[in-house]
Amino acid sequence: PAQNKHDIAAIAKLFDMRADFVHAHPYGSGHINDTYCAYYDQAGQRIRYIHQRLSTEAFKKPIELMENVQRVTEHALNELLKSGDKEARRRTLTCIPSVEGTPHAIDADGNCWRTYPFIERARTYDTIESEAQAMEAARAFGEFQKLTATLPGKPLHETIPGFHNTKQRFQHLEDAIAADTHGRAAEVQKEIEWFMARKDEASIVVDLLESGELPLRVTHNDTKLNNVMLDDVTGEGVCVIDLDTTMPGSAIYDFGDMVRTATSPVAEDEEDTSKITMRMFMFEALVKGYLSSAKEFLTDKEVSLLAFSGKLLTMECGSRFLTDYLKGDVYFKVHKDRHNLIRTRSQMALAESIEAQMSEMEALVAKYR
Ligand code: ADP
Ligand code: MG
Ligand code: MG
């Protein structure tokens, strides 16, 4: 087993655990935070908790971030308890407070930590194995949006400013083309033209949010399958996790990113673009699952953009890969020559596959609304 990089017994003392620390080990396959599973003894029972060190590289304001997580999870728990859910504490993350009563604790080295009860009898999957999983994940993300739709008080902190501002993302691409700091623009003229031809479409959702025609909601912003715990026995999507990017946004972004990450049969950096396709049966599973929990609160305008959302988020992601390629690979980690260009082309192929199937996708949305 992997070694602990941190002294978890010391971390345990920072939180109001009301149980005795036994041991801990690194856990999960997350790429952002350092996650530990810790065993405690509570009146003779062995129980598990998750301790996580927040990545301060990814998140510049961890305390604001934890204020968001605390507000969202507390509200979700209250709503679930109100509805009489017998498994309320399995259906949302809950923050164990620090000994000072805050949702985070700072260790001797200045690291920011949080603690959650371990969601038992459920697990996450790194790759989608079936339509049923896609449907359950989409349903769970819709449930999460429904629970957070009634969050009272001031808006959440925008933990990553402009995260899905596609208009701004395209502007960054144009800036990178103009600067051409690594002399790569000439070689990617075709790709540049592809994105520029779709510039108007990229600003549709941003403009509708600005004009108020689309509502600003609480959104998750990292709607991958490995951020939903599926029940070990029933396969049900029990709990949405990884709330680091939860902030104000459009429902369109959450659904679109599910389409981008769940409908293609191959990895995000597949070189053989002939293998990249938007699989309609997976899209149908996502629509069915998502609308089963979200249709009661979504506006007509939002529903009308669900098919398009997949294309939008795929274009957005592709534009970020191309921008990073032009800037000399400064943001996304690269593991081979032209890795960001390969990723760009794979997103373009997926967006083209969505474009080609748009009317059929729209018909499916109409069927389940
Ligand atoms: P990252 O941002 O690094 O992806 P996550 O919050 O998604 O971090 O956590 C990483 C992994 O740890 C998850 O994929 C999941 O398997 C596991 N995990 C996180 N929180 C819990 C929890 N409360 N109960 C059980 N497992 C959890
Ligand atoms: Mg995660
Ligand atoms: Mg994360």
Short mmCIF file of N, CA, C and O in Angstrom, two decimals, residues 143-223:
data_model
loop_
_atom_site.label_atom_id
_atom_site.label_comp_id
_atom_site.label_asym_id
_atom_site.label_seq_id
_atom_site.Cartn_x
_atom_site.Cartn_y
_atom_site.Cartn_z
N GLU A 143 -30.72 15.54 -9.18
CA GLU A 143 -31.16 15.57 -7.77
C GLU A 143 -30.36 16.62 -7.00
O GLU A 143 -30.92 17.38 -6.21
N PHE A 144 -29.06 16.64 -7.25
CA PHE A 144 -28.19 17.61 -6.57
C PHE A 144 -28.62 19.04 -6.92
O PHE A 144 -28.74 19.89 -6.04
N GLN A 145 -28.89 19.29 -8.20
CA GLN A 145 -29.34 20.63 -8.60
C GLN A 145 -30.68 20.97 -7.97
O GLN A 145 -30.93 22.12 -7.61
N LYS A 146 -31.53 19.94 -7.85
CA LYS A 146 -32.85 20.18 -7.26
C LYS A 146 -32.70 20.57 -5.79
O LYS A 146 -33.32 21.52 -5.31
N LEU A 147 -31.85 19.83 -5.06
CA LEU A 147 -31.63 20.12 -3.64
C LEU A 147 -31.04 21.52 -3.43
O LEU A 147 -31.39 22.21 -2.48
N THR A 148 -30.14 21.91 -4.32
CA THR A 148 -29.45 23.19 -4.12
C THR A 148 -30.23 24.37 -4.70
O THR A 148 -29.89 25.51 -4.42
N ALA A 149 -31.27 24.07 -5.49
CA ALA A 149 -32.04 25.15 -6.13
C ALA A 149 -32.70 26.05 -5.10
O ALA A 149 -32.98 27.22 -5.37
N THR A 150 -32.94 25.50 -3.89
CA THR A 150 -33.64 26.29 -2.86
C THR A 150 -32.67 26.87 -1.82
O THR A 150 -33.10 27.31 -0.76
N LEU A 151 -31.38 26.86 -2.13
CA LEU A 151 -30.39 27.41 -1.19
C LEU A 151 -30.69 28.88 -0.89
O LEU A 151 -30.72 29.70 -1.80
N PRO A 152 -30.93 29.21 0.39
CA PRO A 152 -31.23 30.61 0.70
C PRO A 152 -29.94 31.45 0.85
O PRO A 152 -28.85 30.89 0.92
N GLY A 153 -30.11 32.75 0.89
CA GLY A 153 -28.99 33.64 1.19
C GLY A 153 -28.22 34.12 -0.03
O GLY A 153 -28.65 33.93 -1.16
N LYS A 154 -27.08 34.70 0.24
CA LYS A 154 -26.26 35.29 -0.82
C LYS A 154 -25.76 34.23 -1.80
O LYS A 154 -25.73 33.04 -1.45
N PRO A 155 -25.37 34.65 -3.01
CA PRO A 155 -24.83 33.68 -3.97
C PRO A 155 -23.55 33.02 -3.44
O PRO A 155 -22.88 33.59 -2.58
N LEU A 156 -23.25 31.83 -3.93
CA LEU A 156 -22.00 31.16 -3.53
C LEU A 156 -20.81 31.94 -4.08
O LEU A 156 -20.94 32.70 -5.04
N HIS A 157 -19.65 31.72 -3.49
CA HIS A 157 -18.41 32.31 -4.02
C HIS A 157 -18.10 31.67 -5.37
O HIS A 157 -18.30 30.46 -5.55
N GLU A 158 -17.59 32.47 -6.29
CA GLU A 158 -17.17 31.94 -7.58
C GLU A 158 -15.73 31.45 -7.41
O GLU A 158 -14.78 32.22 -7.55
N THR A 159 -15.57 30.16 -7.07
CA THR A 159 -14.24 29.66 -6.67
C THR A 159 -13.22 29.67 -7.81
O THR A 159 -12.04 29.81 -7.59
N ILE A 160 -13.69 29.46 -9.04
CA ILE A 160 -12.82 29.62 -10.21
C ILE A 160 -13.51 30.61 -11.15
O ILE A 160 -14.42 30.25 -11.88
N PRO A 161 -13.11 31.90 -11.10
CA PRO A 161 -13.83 32.91 -11.90
C PRO A 161 -13.80 32.59 -13.39
O PRO A 161 -12.78 32.18 -13.94
N GLY A 162 -14.97 32.76 -14.03
CA GLY A 162 -15.06 32.56 -15.48
C GLY A 162 -14.90 31.12 -15.94
O GLY A 162 -14.57 30.86 -17.08
N PHE A 163 -15.17 30.16 -15.04
CA PHE A 163 -14.92 28.74 -15.34
C PHE A 163 -15.54 28.30 -16.66
O PHE A 163 -14.91 27.65 -17.48
N HIS A 164 -16.81 28.61 -16.86
CA HIS A 164 -17.49 28.21 -18.11
C HIS A 164 -17.85 29.41 -18.96
O HIS A 164 -18.82 29.37 -19.70
N ASN A 165 -17.08 30.48 -18.87
CA ASN A 165 -17.37 31.63 -19.71
C ASN A 165 -16.78 31.37 -21.10
O ASN A 165 -15.64 31.73 -21.40
N THR A 166 -17.59 30.73 -21.95
CA THR A 166 -17.08 30.29 -23.27
C THR A 166 -16.66 31.47 -24.14
O THR A 166 -15.75 31.34 -24.96
N LYS A 167 -17.33 32.59 -23.94
CA LYS A 167 -16.98 33.79 -24.70
C LYS A 167 -15.54 34.19 -24.36
O LYS A 167 -14.71 34.43 -25.24
N GLN A 168 -15.27 34.23 -23.06
CA GLN A 168 -13.93 34.58 -22.58
C GLN A 168 -12.90 33.52 -22.98
O GLN A 168 -11.78 33.84 -23.35
N ARG A 169 -13.31 32.25 -22.94
CA ARG A 169 -12.41 31.16 -23.34
C ARG A 169 -11.99 31.35 -24.80
O ARG A 169 -10.83 31.14 -25.15
N PHE A 170 -12.96 31.72 -25.65
CA PHE A 170 -12.63 31.94 -27.06
C PHE A 170 -11.74 33.17 -27.23
O PHE A 170 -10.87 33.19 -28.09
N GLN A 171 -11.96 34.17 -26.38
CA GLN A 171 -11.10 35.35 -26.41
C GLN A 171 -9.66 34.97 -26.06
O GLN A 171 -8.71 35.40 -26.71
N HIS A 172 -9.52 34.10 -25.05
CA HIS A 172 -8.18 33.63 -24.66
C HIS A 172 -7.51 32.88 -25.80
O HIS A 172 -6.30 32.98 -26.02
N LEU A 173 -8.32 32.13 -26.56
CA LEU A 173 -7.77 31.42 -27.73
C LEU A 173 -7.28 32.44 -28.76
O LEU A 173 -6.15 32.32 -29.28
N GLU A 174 -8.09 33.46 -29.02
CA GLU A 174 -7.68 34.48 -30.00
C GLU A 174 -6.41 35.20 -29.55
O GLU A 174 -5.52 35.49 -30.37
N ASP A 175 -6.33 35.47 -28.25
CA ASP A 175 -5.11 36.11 -27.71
C ASP A 175 -3.88 35.22 -27.93
O ASP A 175 -2.82 35.70 -28.31
N ALA A 176 -4.07 33.92 -27.68
CA ALA A 176 -2.94 32.98 -27.83
C ALA A 176 -2.51 32.87 -29.29
O ALA A 176 -1.33 32.74 -29.60
N ILE A 177 -3.49 32.94 -30.21
CA ILE A 177 -3.17 32.90 -31.64
C ILE A 177 -2.36 34.14 -32.01
O ILE A 177 -1.33 34.04 -32.69
N ALA A 178 -2.84 35.29 -31.55
CA ALA A 178 -2.16 36.56 -31.88
C ALA A 178 -0.74 36.59 -31.32
O ALA A 178 0.20 37.01 -32.00
N ALA A 179 -0.57 36.12 -30.08
CA ALA A 179 0.76 36.15 -29.46
C ALA A 179 1.68 35.09 -30.08
O ALA A 179 2.86 35.33 -30.29
N ASP A 180 1.13 33.93 -30.36
CA ASP A 180 1.87 32.81 -30.96
C ASP A 180 3.27 32.66 -30.37
O ASP A 180 4.27 32.58 -31.10
N THR A 181 3.35 32.58 -29.08
CA THR A 181 4.64 32.59 -28.37
C THR A 181 5.54 31.40 -28.72
O THR A 181 6.75 31.48 -28.54
N HIS A 182 4.96 30.30 -29.18
CA HIS A 182 5.77 29.11 -29.47
C HIS A 182 5.81 28.77 -30.95
O HIS A 182 6.21 27.67 -31.33
N GLY A 183 5.38 29.73 -31.78
CA GLY A 183 5.43 29.53 -33.23
C GLY A 183 4.64 28.31 -33.69
O GLY A 183 5.03 27.63 -34.64
N ARG A 184 3.53 28.01 -33.00
CA ARG A 184 2.76 26.82 -33.36
C ARG A 184 1.50 27.14 -34.18
O ARG A 184 0.81 26.23 -34.64
N ALA A 185 1.18 28.42 -34.34
CA ALA A 185 -0.10 28.78 -34.96
C ALA A 185 -0.18 28.34 -36.42
O ALA A 185 -1.23 27.85 -36.87
N ALA A 186 0.92 28.47 -37.16
CA ALA A 186 0.90 28.13 -38.59
C ALA A 186 0.48 26.69 -38.81
O ALA A 186 -0.31 26.37 -39.70
N GLU A 187 0.98 25.82 -37.94
CA GLU A 187 0.74 24.39 -38.07
C GLU A 187 -0.72 24.01 -37.75
O GLU A 187 -1.19 22.94 -38.15
N VAL A 188 -1.44 24.86 -37.01
CA VAL A 188 -2.80 24.49 -36.59
C VAL A 188 -3.85 25.42 -37.20
O VAL A 188 -4.89 25.67 -36.60
N GLN A 189 -3.59 25.90 -38.41
CA GLN A 189 -4.53 26.80 -39.09
C GLN A 189 -5.91 26.18 -39.24
O GLN A 189 -6.93 26.84 -39.04
N LYS A 190 -5.95 24.89 -39.60
CA LYS A 190 -7.25 24.23 -39.79
C LYS A 190 -8.06 24.22 -38.50
O LYS A 190 -9.26 24.47 -38.49
N GLU A 191 -7.38 23.89 -37.42
CA GLU A 191 -8.06 23.85 -36.11
C GLU A 191 -8.53 25.26 -35.72
O GLU A 191 -9.65 25.43 -35.23
N ILE A 192 -7.67 26.25 -35.95
CA ILE A 192 -8.05 27.63 -35.62
C ILE A 192 -9.30 28.04 -36.39
O ILE A 192 -10.26 28.57 -35.82
N GLU A 193 -9.30 27.74 -37.69
CA GLU A 193 -10.48 28.08 -38.50
C GLU A 193 -11.74 27.39 -37.99
O GLU A 193 -12.82 27.97 -37.98
N TRP A 194 -11.58 26.13 -37.58
CA TRP A 194 -12.72 25.35 -37.06
C TRP A 194 -13.35 26.08 -35.87
O TRP A 194 -14.57 26.25 -35.81
N PHE A 195 -12.52 26.52 -34.94
CA PHE A 195 -13.06 27.19 -33.76
C PHE A 195 -13.64 28.57 -34.11
O PHE A 195 -14.71 28.93 -33.64
N MET A 196 -12.95 29.31 -34.97
CA MET A 196 -13.43 30.65 -35.31
C MET A 196 -14.77 30.59 -36.03
O MET A 196 -15.62 31.47 -35.85
N ALA A 197 -15.00 29.53 -36.79
CA ALA A 197 -16.29 29.37 -37.48
C ALA A 197 -17.43 29.14 -36.49
O ALA A 197 -18.60 29.27 -36.85
N ARG A 198 -17.09 28.77 -35.27
CA ARG A 198 -18.12 28.46 -34.26
C ARG A 198 -18.14 29.48 -33.12
O ARG A 198 -18.74 29.23 -32.07
N LYS A 199 -17.52 30.62 -33.35
CA LYS A 199 -17.38 31.62 -32.30
C LYS A 199 -18.74 32.15 -31.81
O LYS A 199 -18.95 32.31 -30.60
N ASP A 200 -19.65 32.42 -32.73
CA ASP A 200 -20.96 32.95 -32.33
C ASP A 200 -21.72 31.97 -31.44
O ASP A 200 -22.34 32.36 -30.45
N GLU A 201 -21.66 30.69 -31.82
CA GLU A 201 -22.36 29.67 -31.03
C GLU A 201 -21.80 29.59 -29.61
O GLU A 201 -22.53 29.32 -28.66
N ALA A 202 -20.50 29.83 -29.49
CA ALA A 202 -19.85 29.70 -28.19
C ALA A 202 -20.39 30.70 -27.17
O ALA A 202 -20.28 30.48 -25.97
N SER A 203 -20.97 31.81 -27.66
CA SER A 203 -21.41 32.82 -26.69
C SER A 203 -22.90 32.74 -26.35
O SER A 203 -23.38 33.53 -25.54
N ILE A 204 -23.63 31.78 -26.96
CA ILE A 204 -25.08 31.71 -26.76
C ILE A 204 -25.48 31.67 -25.29
O ILE A 204 -26.28 32.50 -24.83
N VAL A 205 -24.92 30.74 -24.53
CA VAL A 205 -25.37 30.57 -23.14
C VAL A 205 -24.93 31.74 -22.27
O VAL A 205 -25.69 32.24 -21.44
N VAL A 206 -23.70 32.21 -22.48
CA VAL A 206 -23.22 33.38 -21.72
C VAL A 206 -24.15 34.57 -21.94
O VAL A 206 -24.54 35.25 -20.99
N ASP A 207 -24.54 34.81 -23.20
CA ASP A 207 -25.44 35.93 -23.50
C ASP A 207 -26.81 35.76 -22.86
O ASP A 207 -27.38 36.72 -22.33
N LEU A 208 -27.34 34.53 -22.89
CA LEU A 208 -28.66 34.29 -22.30
C LEU A 208 -28.64 34.43 -20.77
O LEU A 208 -29.63 34.83 -20.16
N LEU A 209 -27.51 34.09 -20.16
CA LEU A 209 -27.38 34.29 -18.71
C LEU A 209 -27.34 35.78 -18.40
O LEU A 209 -27.97 36.25 -17.47
N GLU A 210 -26.60 36.52 -19.23
CA GLU A 210 -26.47 37.97 -19.02
C GLU A 210 -27.80 38.68 -19.16
O GLU A 210 -28.14 39.56 -18.38
N SER A 211 -28.59 38.26 -20.15
CA SER A 211 -29.87 38.93 -20.39
C SER A 211 -30.96 38.43 -19.44
O SER A 211 -32.07 38.93 -19.46
N GLY A 212 -30.65 37.41 -18.65
CA GLY A 212 -31.62 36.89 -17.72
C GLY A 212 -32.58 35.87 -18.31
O GLY A 212 -33.48 35.37 -17.64
N GLU A 213 -32.40 35.50 -19.57
CA GLU A 213 -33.27 34.50 -20.20
C GLU A 213 -32.96 33.08 -19.72
O GLU A 213 -33.77 32.18 -19.85
N LEU A 214 -31.75 32.90 -19.20
CA LEU A 214 -31.41 31.63 -18.53
C LEU A 214 -31.13 31.95 -17.06
O LEU A 214 -30.46 32.94 -16.76
N PRO A 215 -31.64 31.12 -16.13
CA PRO A 215 -31.40 31.40 -14.71
C PRO A 215 -30.01 30.96 -14.26
O PRO A 215 -29.48 29.96 -14.74
N LEU A 216 -29.45 31.73 -13.35
CA LEU A 216 -28.20 31.35 -12.69
C LEU A 216 -28.58 30.42 -11.55
O LEU A 216 -29.43 30.76 -10.73
N ARG A 217 -27.98 29.24 -11.50
CA ARG A 217 -28.30 28.26 -10.46
C ARG A 217 -27.04 27.89 -9.69
O ARG A 217 -25.96 28.35 -10.00
N VAL A 218 -27.23 26.99 -8.71
CA VAL A 218 -26.07 26.37 -8.09
C VAL A 218 -25.75 25.14 -8.93
O VAL A 218 -26.60 24.27 -9.11
N THR A 219 -24.56 25.09 -9.48
CA THR A 219 -24.20 23.95 -10.31
C THR A 219 -22.92 23.29 -9.79
O THR A 219 -22.15 23.89 -9.04
N HIS A 220 -22.72 22.04 -10.20
CA HIS A 220 -21.63 21.23 -9.68
C HIS A 220 -20.33 21.49 -10.41
O HIS A 220 -19.26 21.60 -9.83
N ASN A 221 -20.41 21.57 -11.73
CA ASN A 221 -19.28 21.93 -12.60
C ASN A 221 -18.18 20.89 -12.75
O ASN A 221 -17.15 21.17 -13.35
N ASP A 222 -18.38 19.69 -12.23
CA ASP A 222 -17.41 18.61 -12.50
C ASP A 222 -18.19 17.30 -12.56
O ASP A 222 -17.98 16.38 -11.77
N THR A 223 -19.12 17.24 -13.55
CA THR A 223 -20.12 16.18 -13.57
C THR A 223 -19.63 14.90 -14.25
O THR A 223 -20.25 14.40 -15.19
#
